[in-house]
Coordinates of C-alpha atoms in Angstrom, one line a residue:
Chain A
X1 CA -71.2 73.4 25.5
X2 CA -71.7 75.6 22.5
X3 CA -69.7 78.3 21.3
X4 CA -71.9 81.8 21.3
X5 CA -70.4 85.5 20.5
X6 CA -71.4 86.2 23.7
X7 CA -69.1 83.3 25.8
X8 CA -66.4 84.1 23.4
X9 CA -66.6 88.1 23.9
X10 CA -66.5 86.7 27.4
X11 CA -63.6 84.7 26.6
X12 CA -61.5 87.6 25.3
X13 CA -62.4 89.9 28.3
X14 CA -61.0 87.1 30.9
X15 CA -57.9 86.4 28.5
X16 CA -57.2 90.2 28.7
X17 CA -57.7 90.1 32.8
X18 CA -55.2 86.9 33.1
X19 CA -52.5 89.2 30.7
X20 CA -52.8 92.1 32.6
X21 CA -52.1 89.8 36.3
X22 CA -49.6 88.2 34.6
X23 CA -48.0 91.3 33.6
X24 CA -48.2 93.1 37.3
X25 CA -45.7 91.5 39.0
X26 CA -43.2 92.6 36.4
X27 CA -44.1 96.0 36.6
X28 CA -43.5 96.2 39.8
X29 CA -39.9 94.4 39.3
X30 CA -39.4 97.3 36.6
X31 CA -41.0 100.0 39.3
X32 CA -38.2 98.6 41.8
X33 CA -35.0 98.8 39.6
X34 CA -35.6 102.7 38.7
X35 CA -36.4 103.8 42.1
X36 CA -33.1 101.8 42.8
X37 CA -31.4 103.5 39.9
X38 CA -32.9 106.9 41.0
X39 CA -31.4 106.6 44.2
X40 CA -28.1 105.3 43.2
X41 CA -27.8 108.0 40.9
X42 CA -28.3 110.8 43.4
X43 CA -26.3 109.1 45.8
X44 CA -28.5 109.0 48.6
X45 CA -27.0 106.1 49.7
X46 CA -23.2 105.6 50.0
X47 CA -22.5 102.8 47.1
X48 CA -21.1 100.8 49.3
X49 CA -23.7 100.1 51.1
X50 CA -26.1 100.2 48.6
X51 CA -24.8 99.7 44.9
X52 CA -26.1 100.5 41.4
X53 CA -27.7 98.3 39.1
X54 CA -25.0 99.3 36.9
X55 CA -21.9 98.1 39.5
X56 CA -24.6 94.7 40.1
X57 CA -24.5 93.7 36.9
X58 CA -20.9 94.1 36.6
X59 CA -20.3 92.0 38.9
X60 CA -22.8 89.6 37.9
X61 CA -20.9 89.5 34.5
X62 CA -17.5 89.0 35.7
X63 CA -18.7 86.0 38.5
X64 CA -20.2 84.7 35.5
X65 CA -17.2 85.3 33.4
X66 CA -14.5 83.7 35.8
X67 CA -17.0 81.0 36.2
X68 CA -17.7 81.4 39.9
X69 CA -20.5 81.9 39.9
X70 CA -21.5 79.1 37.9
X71 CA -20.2 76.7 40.3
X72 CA -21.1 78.2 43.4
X73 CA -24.9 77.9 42.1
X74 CA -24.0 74.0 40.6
X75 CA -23.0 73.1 44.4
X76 CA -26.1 74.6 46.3
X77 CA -28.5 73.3 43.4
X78 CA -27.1 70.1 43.9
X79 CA -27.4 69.7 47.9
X80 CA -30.9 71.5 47.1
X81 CA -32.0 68.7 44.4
X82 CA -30.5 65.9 46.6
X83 CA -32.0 67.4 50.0
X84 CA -35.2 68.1 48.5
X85 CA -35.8 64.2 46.7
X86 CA -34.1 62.7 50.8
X87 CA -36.6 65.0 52.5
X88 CA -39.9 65.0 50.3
X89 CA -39.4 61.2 49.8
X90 CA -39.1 60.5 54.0
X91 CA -41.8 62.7 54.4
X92 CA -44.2 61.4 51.9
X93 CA -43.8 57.9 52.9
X94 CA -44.0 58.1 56.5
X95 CA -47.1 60.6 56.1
X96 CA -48.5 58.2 54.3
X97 CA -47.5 55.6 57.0
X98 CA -48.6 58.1 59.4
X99 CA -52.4 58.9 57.8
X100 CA -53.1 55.2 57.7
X101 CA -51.7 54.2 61.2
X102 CA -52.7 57.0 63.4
X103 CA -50.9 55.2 66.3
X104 CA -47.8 55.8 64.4
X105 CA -48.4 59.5 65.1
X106 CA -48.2 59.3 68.5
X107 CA -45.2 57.4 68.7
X108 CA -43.3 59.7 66.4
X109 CA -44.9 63.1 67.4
X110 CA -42.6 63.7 70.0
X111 CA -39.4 63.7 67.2
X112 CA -40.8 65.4 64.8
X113 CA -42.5 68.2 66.9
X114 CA -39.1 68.8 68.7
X115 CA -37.5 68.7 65.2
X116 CA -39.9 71.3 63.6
X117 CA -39.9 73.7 66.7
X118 CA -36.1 74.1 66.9
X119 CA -34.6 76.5 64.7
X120 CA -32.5 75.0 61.9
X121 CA -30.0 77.7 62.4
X122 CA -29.5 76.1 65.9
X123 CA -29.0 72.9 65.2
X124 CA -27.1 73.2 61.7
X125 CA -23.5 73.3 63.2
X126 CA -24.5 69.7 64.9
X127 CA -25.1 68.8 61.5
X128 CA -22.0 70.1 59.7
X129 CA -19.8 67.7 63.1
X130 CA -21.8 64.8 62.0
X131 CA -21.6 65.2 58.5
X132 CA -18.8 67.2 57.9
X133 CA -18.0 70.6 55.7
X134 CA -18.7 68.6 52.5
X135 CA -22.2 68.7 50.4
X136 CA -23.9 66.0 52.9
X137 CA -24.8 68.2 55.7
X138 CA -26.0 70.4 53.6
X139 CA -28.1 67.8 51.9
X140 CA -29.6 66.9 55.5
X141 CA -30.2 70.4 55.9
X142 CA -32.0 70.6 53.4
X143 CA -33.9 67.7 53.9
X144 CA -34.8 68.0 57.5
X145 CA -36.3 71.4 56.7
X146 CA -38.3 70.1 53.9
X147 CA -39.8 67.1 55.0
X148 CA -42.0 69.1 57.4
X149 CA -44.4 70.5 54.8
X150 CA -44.4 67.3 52.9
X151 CA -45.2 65.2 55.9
X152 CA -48.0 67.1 57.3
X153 CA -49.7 67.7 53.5
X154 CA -49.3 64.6 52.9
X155 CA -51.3 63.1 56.2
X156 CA -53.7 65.7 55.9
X157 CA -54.2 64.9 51.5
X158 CA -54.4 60.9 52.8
X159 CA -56.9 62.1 56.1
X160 CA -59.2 63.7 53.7
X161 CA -59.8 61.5 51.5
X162 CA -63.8 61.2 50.6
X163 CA -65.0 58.2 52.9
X164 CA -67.9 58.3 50.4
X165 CA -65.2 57.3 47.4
X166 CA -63.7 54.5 49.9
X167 CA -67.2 52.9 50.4
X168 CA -67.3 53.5 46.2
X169 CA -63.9 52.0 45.7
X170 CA -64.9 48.9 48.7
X171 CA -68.1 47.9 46.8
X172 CA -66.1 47.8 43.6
X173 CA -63.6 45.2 45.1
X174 CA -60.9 47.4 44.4
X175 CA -57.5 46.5 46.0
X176 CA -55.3 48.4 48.2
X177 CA -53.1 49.1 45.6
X178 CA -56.0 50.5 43.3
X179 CA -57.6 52.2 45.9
X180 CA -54.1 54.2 46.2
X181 CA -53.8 54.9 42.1
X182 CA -57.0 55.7 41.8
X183 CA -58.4 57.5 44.6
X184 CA -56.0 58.5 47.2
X185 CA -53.1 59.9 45.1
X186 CA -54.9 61.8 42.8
X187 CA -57.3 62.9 45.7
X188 CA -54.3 64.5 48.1
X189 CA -52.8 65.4 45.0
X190 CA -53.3 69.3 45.6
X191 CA -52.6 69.0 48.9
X192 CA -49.4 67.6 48.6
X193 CA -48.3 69.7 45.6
X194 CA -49.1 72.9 48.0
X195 CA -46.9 71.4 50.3
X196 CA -44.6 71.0 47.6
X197 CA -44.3 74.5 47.4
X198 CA -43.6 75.2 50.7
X199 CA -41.0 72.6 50.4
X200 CA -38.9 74.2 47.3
X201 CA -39.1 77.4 48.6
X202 CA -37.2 76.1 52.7
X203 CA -34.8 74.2 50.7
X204 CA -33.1 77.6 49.5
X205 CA -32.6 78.1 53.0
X206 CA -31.9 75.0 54.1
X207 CA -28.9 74.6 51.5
X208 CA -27.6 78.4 52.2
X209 CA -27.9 77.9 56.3
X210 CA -25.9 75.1 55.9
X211 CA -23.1 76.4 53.9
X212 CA -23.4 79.7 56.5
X213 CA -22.3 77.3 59.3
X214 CA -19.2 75.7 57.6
X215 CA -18.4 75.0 54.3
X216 CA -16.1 75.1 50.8
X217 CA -18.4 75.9 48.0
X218 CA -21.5 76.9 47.3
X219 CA -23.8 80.5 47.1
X220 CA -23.8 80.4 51.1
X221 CA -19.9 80.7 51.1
X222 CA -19.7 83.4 48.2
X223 CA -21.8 85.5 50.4
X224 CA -20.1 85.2 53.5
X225 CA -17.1 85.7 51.3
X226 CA -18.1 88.5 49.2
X227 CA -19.1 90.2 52.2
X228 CA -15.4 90.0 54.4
X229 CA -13.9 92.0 51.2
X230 CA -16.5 94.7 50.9
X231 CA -18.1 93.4 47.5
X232 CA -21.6 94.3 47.7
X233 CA -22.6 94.1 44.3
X234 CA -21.2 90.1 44.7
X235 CA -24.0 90.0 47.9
X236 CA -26.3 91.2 45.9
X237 CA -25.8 89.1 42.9
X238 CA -25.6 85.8 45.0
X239 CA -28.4 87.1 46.7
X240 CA -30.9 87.5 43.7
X241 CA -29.4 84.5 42.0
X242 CA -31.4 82.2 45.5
X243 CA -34.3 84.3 44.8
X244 CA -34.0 83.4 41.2
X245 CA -33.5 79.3 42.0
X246 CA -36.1 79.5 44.9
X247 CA -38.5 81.3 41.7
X248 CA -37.8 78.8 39.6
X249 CA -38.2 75.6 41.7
X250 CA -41.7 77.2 42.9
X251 CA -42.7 77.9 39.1
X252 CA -41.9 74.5 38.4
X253 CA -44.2 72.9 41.3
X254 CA -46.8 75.5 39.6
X255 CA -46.4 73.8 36.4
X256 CA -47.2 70.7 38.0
X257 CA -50.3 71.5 39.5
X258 CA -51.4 73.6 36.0
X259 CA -50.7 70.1 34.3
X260 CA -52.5 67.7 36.7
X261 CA -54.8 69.7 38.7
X262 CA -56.9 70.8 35.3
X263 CA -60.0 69.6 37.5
X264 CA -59.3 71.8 40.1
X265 CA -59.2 75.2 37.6
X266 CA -62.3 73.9 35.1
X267 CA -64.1 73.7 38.5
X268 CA -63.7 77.3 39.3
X269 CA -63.8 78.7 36.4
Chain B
X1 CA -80.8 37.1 41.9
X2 CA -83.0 37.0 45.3
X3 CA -81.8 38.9 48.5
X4 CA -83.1 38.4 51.8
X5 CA -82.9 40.1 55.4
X6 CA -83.0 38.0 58.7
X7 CA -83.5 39.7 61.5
X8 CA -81.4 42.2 60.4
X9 CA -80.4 44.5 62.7
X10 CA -77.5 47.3 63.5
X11 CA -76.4 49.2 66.4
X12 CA -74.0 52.0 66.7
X13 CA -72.0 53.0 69.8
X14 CA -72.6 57.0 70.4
X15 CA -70.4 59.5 71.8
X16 CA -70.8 57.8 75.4
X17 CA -70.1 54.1 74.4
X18 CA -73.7 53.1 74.7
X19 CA -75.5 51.3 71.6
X20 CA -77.4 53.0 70.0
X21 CA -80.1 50.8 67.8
X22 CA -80.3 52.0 64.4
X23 CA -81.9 49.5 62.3
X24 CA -84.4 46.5 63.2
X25 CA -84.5 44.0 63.7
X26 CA -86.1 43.7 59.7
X27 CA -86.8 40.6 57.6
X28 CA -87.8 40.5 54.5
X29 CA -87.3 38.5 50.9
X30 CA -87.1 40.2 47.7
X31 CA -87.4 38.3 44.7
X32 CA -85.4 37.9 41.5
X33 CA -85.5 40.9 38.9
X34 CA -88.0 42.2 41.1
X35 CA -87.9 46.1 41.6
X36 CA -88.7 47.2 45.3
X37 CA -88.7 50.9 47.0
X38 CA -87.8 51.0 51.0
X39 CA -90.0 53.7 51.9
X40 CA -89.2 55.5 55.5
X41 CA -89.0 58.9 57.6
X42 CA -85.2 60.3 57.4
X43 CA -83.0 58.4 60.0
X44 CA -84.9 55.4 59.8
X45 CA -82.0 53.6 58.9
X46 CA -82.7 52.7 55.3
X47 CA -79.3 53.5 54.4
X48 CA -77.8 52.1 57.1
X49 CA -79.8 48.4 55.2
X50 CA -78.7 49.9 52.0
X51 CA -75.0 49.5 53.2
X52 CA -75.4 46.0 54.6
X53 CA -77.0 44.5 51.5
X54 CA -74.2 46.3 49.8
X55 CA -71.8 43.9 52.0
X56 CA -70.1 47.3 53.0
X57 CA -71.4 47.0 56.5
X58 CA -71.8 44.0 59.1
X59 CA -75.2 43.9 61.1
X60 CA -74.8 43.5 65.1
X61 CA -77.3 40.8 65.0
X62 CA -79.3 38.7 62.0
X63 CA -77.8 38.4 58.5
X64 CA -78.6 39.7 55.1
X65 CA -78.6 37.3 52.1
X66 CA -77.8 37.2 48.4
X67 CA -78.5 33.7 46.2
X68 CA -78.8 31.8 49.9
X69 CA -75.2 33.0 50.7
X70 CA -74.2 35.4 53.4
X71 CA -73.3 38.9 52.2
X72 CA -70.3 39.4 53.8
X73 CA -68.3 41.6 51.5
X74 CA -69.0 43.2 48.1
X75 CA -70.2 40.9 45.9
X76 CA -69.3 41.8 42.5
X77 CA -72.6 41.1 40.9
X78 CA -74.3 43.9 42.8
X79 CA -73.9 47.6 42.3
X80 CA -74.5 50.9 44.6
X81 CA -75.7 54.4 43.6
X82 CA -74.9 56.5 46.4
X83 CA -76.8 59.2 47.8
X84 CA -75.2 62.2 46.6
X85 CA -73.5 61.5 43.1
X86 CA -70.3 60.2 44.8
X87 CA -68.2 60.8 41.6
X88 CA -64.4 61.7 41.5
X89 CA -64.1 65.0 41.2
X90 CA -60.7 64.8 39.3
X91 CA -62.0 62.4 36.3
X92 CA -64.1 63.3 33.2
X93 CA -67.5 61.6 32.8
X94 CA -66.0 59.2 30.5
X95 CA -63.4 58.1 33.3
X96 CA -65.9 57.9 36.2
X97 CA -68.2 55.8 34.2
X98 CA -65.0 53.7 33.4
X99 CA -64.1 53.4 37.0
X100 CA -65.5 50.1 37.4
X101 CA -64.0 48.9 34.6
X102 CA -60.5 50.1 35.1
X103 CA -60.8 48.2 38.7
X104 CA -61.9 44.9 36.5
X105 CA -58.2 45.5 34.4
X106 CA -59.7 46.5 31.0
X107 CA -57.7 48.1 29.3
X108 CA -58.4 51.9 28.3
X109 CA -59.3 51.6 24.6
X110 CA -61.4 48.7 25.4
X111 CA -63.4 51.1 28.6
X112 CA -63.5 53.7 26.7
X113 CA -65.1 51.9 23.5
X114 CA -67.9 50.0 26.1
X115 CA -68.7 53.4 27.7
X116 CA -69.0 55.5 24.7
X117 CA -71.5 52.9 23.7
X118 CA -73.3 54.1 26.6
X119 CA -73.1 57.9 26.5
X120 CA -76.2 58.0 24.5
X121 CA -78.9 56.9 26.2
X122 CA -77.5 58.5 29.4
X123 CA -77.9 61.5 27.2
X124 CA -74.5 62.5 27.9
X125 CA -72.7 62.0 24.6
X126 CA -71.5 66.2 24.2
X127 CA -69.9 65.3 27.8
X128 CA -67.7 62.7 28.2
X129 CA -64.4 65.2 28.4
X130 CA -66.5 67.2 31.3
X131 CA -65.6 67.2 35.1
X132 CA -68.1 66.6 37.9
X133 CA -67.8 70.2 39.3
X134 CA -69.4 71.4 35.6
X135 CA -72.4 68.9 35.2
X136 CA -75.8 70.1 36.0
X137 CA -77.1 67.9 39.4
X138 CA -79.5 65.8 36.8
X139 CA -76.5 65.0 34.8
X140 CA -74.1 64.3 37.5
X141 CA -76.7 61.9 38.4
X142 CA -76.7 59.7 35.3
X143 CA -73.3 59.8 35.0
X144 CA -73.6 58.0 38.4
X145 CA -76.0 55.7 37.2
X146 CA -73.8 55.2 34.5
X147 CA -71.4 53.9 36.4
X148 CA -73.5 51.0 37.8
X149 CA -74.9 50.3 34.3
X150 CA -71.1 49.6 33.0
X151 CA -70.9 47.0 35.7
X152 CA -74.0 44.8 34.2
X153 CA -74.8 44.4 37.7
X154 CA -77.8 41.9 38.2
X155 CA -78.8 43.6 41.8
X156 CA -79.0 47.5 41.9
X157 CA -78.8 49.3 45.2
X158 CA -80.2 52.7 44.8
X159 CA -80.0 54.9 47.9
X160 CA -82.2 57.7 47.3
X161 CA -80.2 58.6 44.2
X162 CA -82.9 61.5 43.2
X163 CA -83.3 63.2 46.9
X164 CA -80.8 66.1 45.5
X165 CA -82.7 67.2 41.7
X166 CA -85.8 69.5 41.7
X167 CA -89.3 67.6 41.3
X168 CA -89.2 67.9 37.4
X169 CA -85.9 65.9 36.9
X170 CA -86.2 63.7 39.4
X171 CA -89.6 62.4 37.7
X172 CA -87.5 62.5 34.3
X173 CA -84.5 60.6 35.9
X174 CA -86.4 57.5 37.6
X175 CA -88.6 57.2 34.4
X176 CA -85.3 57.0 32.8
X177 CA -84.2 54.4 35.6
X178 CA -87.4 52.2 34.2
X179 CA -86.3 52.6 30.9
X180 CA -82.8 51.7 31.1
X181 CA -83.4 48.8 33.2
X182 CA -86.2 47.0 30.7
X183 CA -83.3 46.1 28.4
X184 CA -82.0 43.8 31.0
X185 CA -83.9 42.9 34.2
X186 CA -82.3 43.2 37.4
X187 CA -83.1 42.9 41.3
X188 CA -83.8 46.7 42.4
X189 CA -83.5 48.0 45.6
X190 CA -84.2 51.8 46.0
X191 CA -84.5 53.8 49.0
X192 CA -86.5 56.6 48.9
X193 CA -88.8 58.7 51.0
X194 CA -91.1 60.0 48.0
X195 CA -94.4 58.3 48.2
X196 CA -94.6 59.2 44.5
X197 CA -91.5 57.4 43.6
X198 CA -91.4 54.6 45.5
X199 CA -95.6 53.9 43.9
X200 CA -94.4 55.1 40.2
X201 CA -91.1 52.7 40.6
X202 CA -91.7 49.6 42.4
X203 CA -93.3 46.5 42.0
X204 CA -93.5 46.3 45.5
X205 CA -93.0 49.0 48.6
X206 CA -91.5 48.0 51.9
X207 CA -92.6 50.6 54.6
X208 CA -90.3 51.3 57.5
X209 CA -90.7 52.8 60.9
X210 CA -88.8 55.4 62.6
X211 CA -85.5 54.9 64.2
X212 CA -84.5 52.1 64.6
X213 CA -86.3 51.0 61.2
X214 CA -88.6 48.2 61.4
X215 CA -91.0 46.8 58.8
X216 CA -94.3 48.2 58.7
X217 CA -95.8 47.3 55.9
X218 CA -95.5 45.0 52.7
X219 CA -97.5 47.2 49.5
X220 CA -97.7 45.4 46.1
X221 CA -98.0 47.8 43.5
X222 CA -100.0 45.9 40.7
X223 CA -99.5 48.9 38.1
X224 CA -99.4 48.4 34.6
X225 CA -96.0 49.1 32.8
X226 CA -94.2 50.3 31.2
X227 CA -95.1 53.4 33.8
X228 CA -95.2 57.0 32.9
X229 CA -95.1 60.2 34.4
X230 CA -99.6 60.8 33.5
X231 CA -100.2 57.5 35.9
X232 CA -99.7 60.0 39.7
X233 CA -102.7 61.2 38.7
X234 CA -104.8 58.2 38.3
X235 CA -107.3 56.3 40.7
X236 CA -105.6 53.4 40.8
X237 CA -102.2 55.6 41.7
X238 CA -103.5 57.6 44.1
X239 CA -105.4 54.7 46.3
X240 CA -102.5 53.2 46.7
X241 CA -100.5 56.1 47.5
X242 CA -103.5 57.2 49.6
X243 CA -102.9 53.7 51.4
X244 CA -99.6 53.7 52.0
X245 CA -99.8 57.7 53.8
X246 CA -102.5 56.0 55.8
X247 CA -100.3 53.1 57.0
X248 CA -97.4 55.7 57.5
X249 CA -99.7 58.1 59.6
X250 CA -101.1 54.6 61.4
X251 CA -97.8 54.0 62.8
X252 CA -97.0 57.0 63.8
X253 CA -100.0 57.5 66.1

């Protein structure tokens, strides 16, 4: 593990290669806002259906200013946050429960298949008569559409679990609360953070197909109401400012698996 | 301490529910601190024995013994080096070889202390903050046996712990094996189906049959040691190498 000129010429080259795919994805934000500029400028599409960055970031100001926005984006983080710790909690315990008791499968397939294959859109206004217009529904929303991704990574991280490390972990007398800190968290560990993913990014939706259906605050309603009085810019502002949360709550899972899963990238590196 | 086989013997159900023998029956003694090599074809089953003296498997029919008491689960003075390195690919070197000892409850200063003791003579000191996936095979391998030497086990199960390295360090590695195990003498088991090794390692070599494994023959090795890698190519060395081929081709006529 010495340091040559060589491995650290090599060093520098794949430093420059992870700057320049970091940078990419910006450049094609930047690419994206002038051709929307070029085309707002030559009016190739009525403003009103499709308005300038300019008239966007207006509005963006003054929601910001008035404080609306603010608290639109406070109530759907909120049932987000809540949804997301009701539905990744269920589902990592009961895929847990599920990966260790396979009958248990079979006796709750039936729900949870049924559950999965039905479109939440469908079933959301059910959800808003039994838990009313308030943040609740919206926080079963949520969780009902995130606690698919975090059941099934989780039976699958539990399922794959080395039988080689159990029969290490047997002969060392190790307990079953051991043989869960030791080997099986930290072995589904990527499995369940990619699930974890999967999860943060459906509970946007979740949250905002809630609020569509019926309810008082949140970015789901300033759409809807943005929308009735012609204010595209306020579409498009709410609009960006999911993609922005949904962004963020994905980065963060990322962070996550950069801080724990240091294995995983020494291994193929 | 002493382990011993009686009528040991294991069956397996296959894909139609009918048994399928895959060991035995197989009796046999093995003495304390001495060092013996189960020698067999592939599939014999000597890994299948392996995992019953390790207590992690329960014959269909005989029992295995450790001390005069049954083996029935673990037992904590014996140790198992698996046949691929079996380490966790998500902890250094110093935290695999600490396993054991964070099962026991020591605390992390204290594992970490014990195992840097060890680094050295595993040859492994510039490693401890290194994963699995970035070892060479030779080193994963001693980080392996590290993790039995940790345990001060006094009976070592070896299932053909060198099958994966290249000729060169696999001599290098069991010579290593010798050495490390003169500064404290222990009950060796190690399966193997090297001819070389088992004759270079063992004070004595069990030979198995085919599927389902039976004893065939009971070779001492009465070779001076300490043992070094210059003795293969001696008389004594190669008659009883020589002999044991011979009672391997014997039974398979």
């Amino acid at each position: 593990m010495q340091t040559t000129t060589v491995s650290r010429d090599f060093q520098a080259r794949q430093k420059r290669q992870i700057l320049l795919r970091r940078l990419c994805p910006l450049l094609t934000i930047l690419l994206l806002l002038l051709f929307w500029q070029w085309i707002t400028d030559r009016e190739i599409i009525s403003p009103i259906l499709v308005p300038s960055p300019a008239d966007v970031f207006a509005a963006f100001a003054s929601a910001l200013a008035d404080g609306s926005l603010a608290r639109h984006t406070m109530t759907t983080l909120g049932e987000m946050m809540y949804g997301l710790l009701l539905g990744v909690g269920v589902g990592l315990a009961l895929g847990y429960a599920i990966a260790k008791a396979p009958l248990l499968e079979y006796v709750l397939s039936p729900i949870i298949v049924a559950f999965q294959s039905t479109p939440i859109v469908a079933y959301a206004p059910l959800l808003i008569i039994w838990f009313g217009t308030g943040p609740s529904s919206k926080v079963v929303t949520t969780a009902v559409i995130v606690f698919f991704p975090a059941l099934v990574n989780t039976i699958v991280g539990i399922r794959s679990v080395s039988p080689r490390l159990r029969d290490l972990m047997r002969s060392l007398n190790a307990g079953p609360g051991r043989t869960f800190r030791l080997l099986e968290f930290p072995s589904a560990l990527p499995v369940i953070l990619a699930g974890l993913k999967t999860s943060t990014t459906l509970a946007v939706i979740g949250a905002v197909v809630g609020e569509f259906v019926g309810s008082g605050s949140g970015l789901g309603v300033l759409v809807i109401m943005a929308r009735s009085q012609y204010n595209t810019p306020l579409v498009v502002v709410t609009v960006l400012t999911m993609t922005v949360i949904a962004l963020s709550l994905y980065s963060l899972v990322a962070l996550l698996e950069w801080r724990f899963l240091v294995w995983q990238r020494r291994a193929s590196a | 301490m002493k382990l011993r086989a009686e009528n040991l013997a294991v069956s397996f159900h296959g894909p139609n529910g009918d048994l399928l023998p895959a060991l035995g029956p197989i009796s046999f003694t093995v003495a304390d601190d001495q060092f013996v090599c189960l020698l067999g074809p592939s599939g014999c089953g000597k890994s299948t024995l392996i995992r019953v003296l390790a207590g992690l498997l329960q014959p269909s029919t005989g029992a295995a013994f450790c001390d005069e008491e049954v083996i029935k689960r673990p037992l904590t003075g014996s140790a198992i080096v698996f046949q691929d390195t079996n380490l966790m690919p998500w902890r250094t070197v110093l935290d695999n070889i600490a396993l054991p000892l964070e099962i026991a409850g020591m605390s992390r200063s204290e594992r970490y202390s014990t195992v840097r003791k060890l680094l050295p003579q595993l040859n492994l000191e510039d490693f401890e903050r290194a994963y699995p996936a970035e070892l060479s095979g030779g080193m994963a391998q001693r980080v392996a046996l590290g993790r039995v030497i940790v345990q001060a086990p006094q009976v070592w199960l070896l299932d053909e712990p060198f099958a994966a390295l290249d000729a060169l360090t696999r001599e290098t590695l069991s010579l290593e094996l010798l050495r490390l195990r003169r500064r404290a003498r222990q009950t060796i088991i190690l399966v193997t189906h090297d001819i070389n090794e088992a004759v270079l390692l063992a004070d004595r070599v069990i030979v198995m049959s085919r599927r389902p494994g039976r004893l065939v023959a009971d070779v001492e090795i009465d070779l001076p040691r300490p043992r070094s890698a210059e003795m293969i190519y001696q008389r004594d060395f190669l008659q009883l190498t020589k002999k044991i081929r011979d009672l391997i081709e014997e039974q398979r006529a």
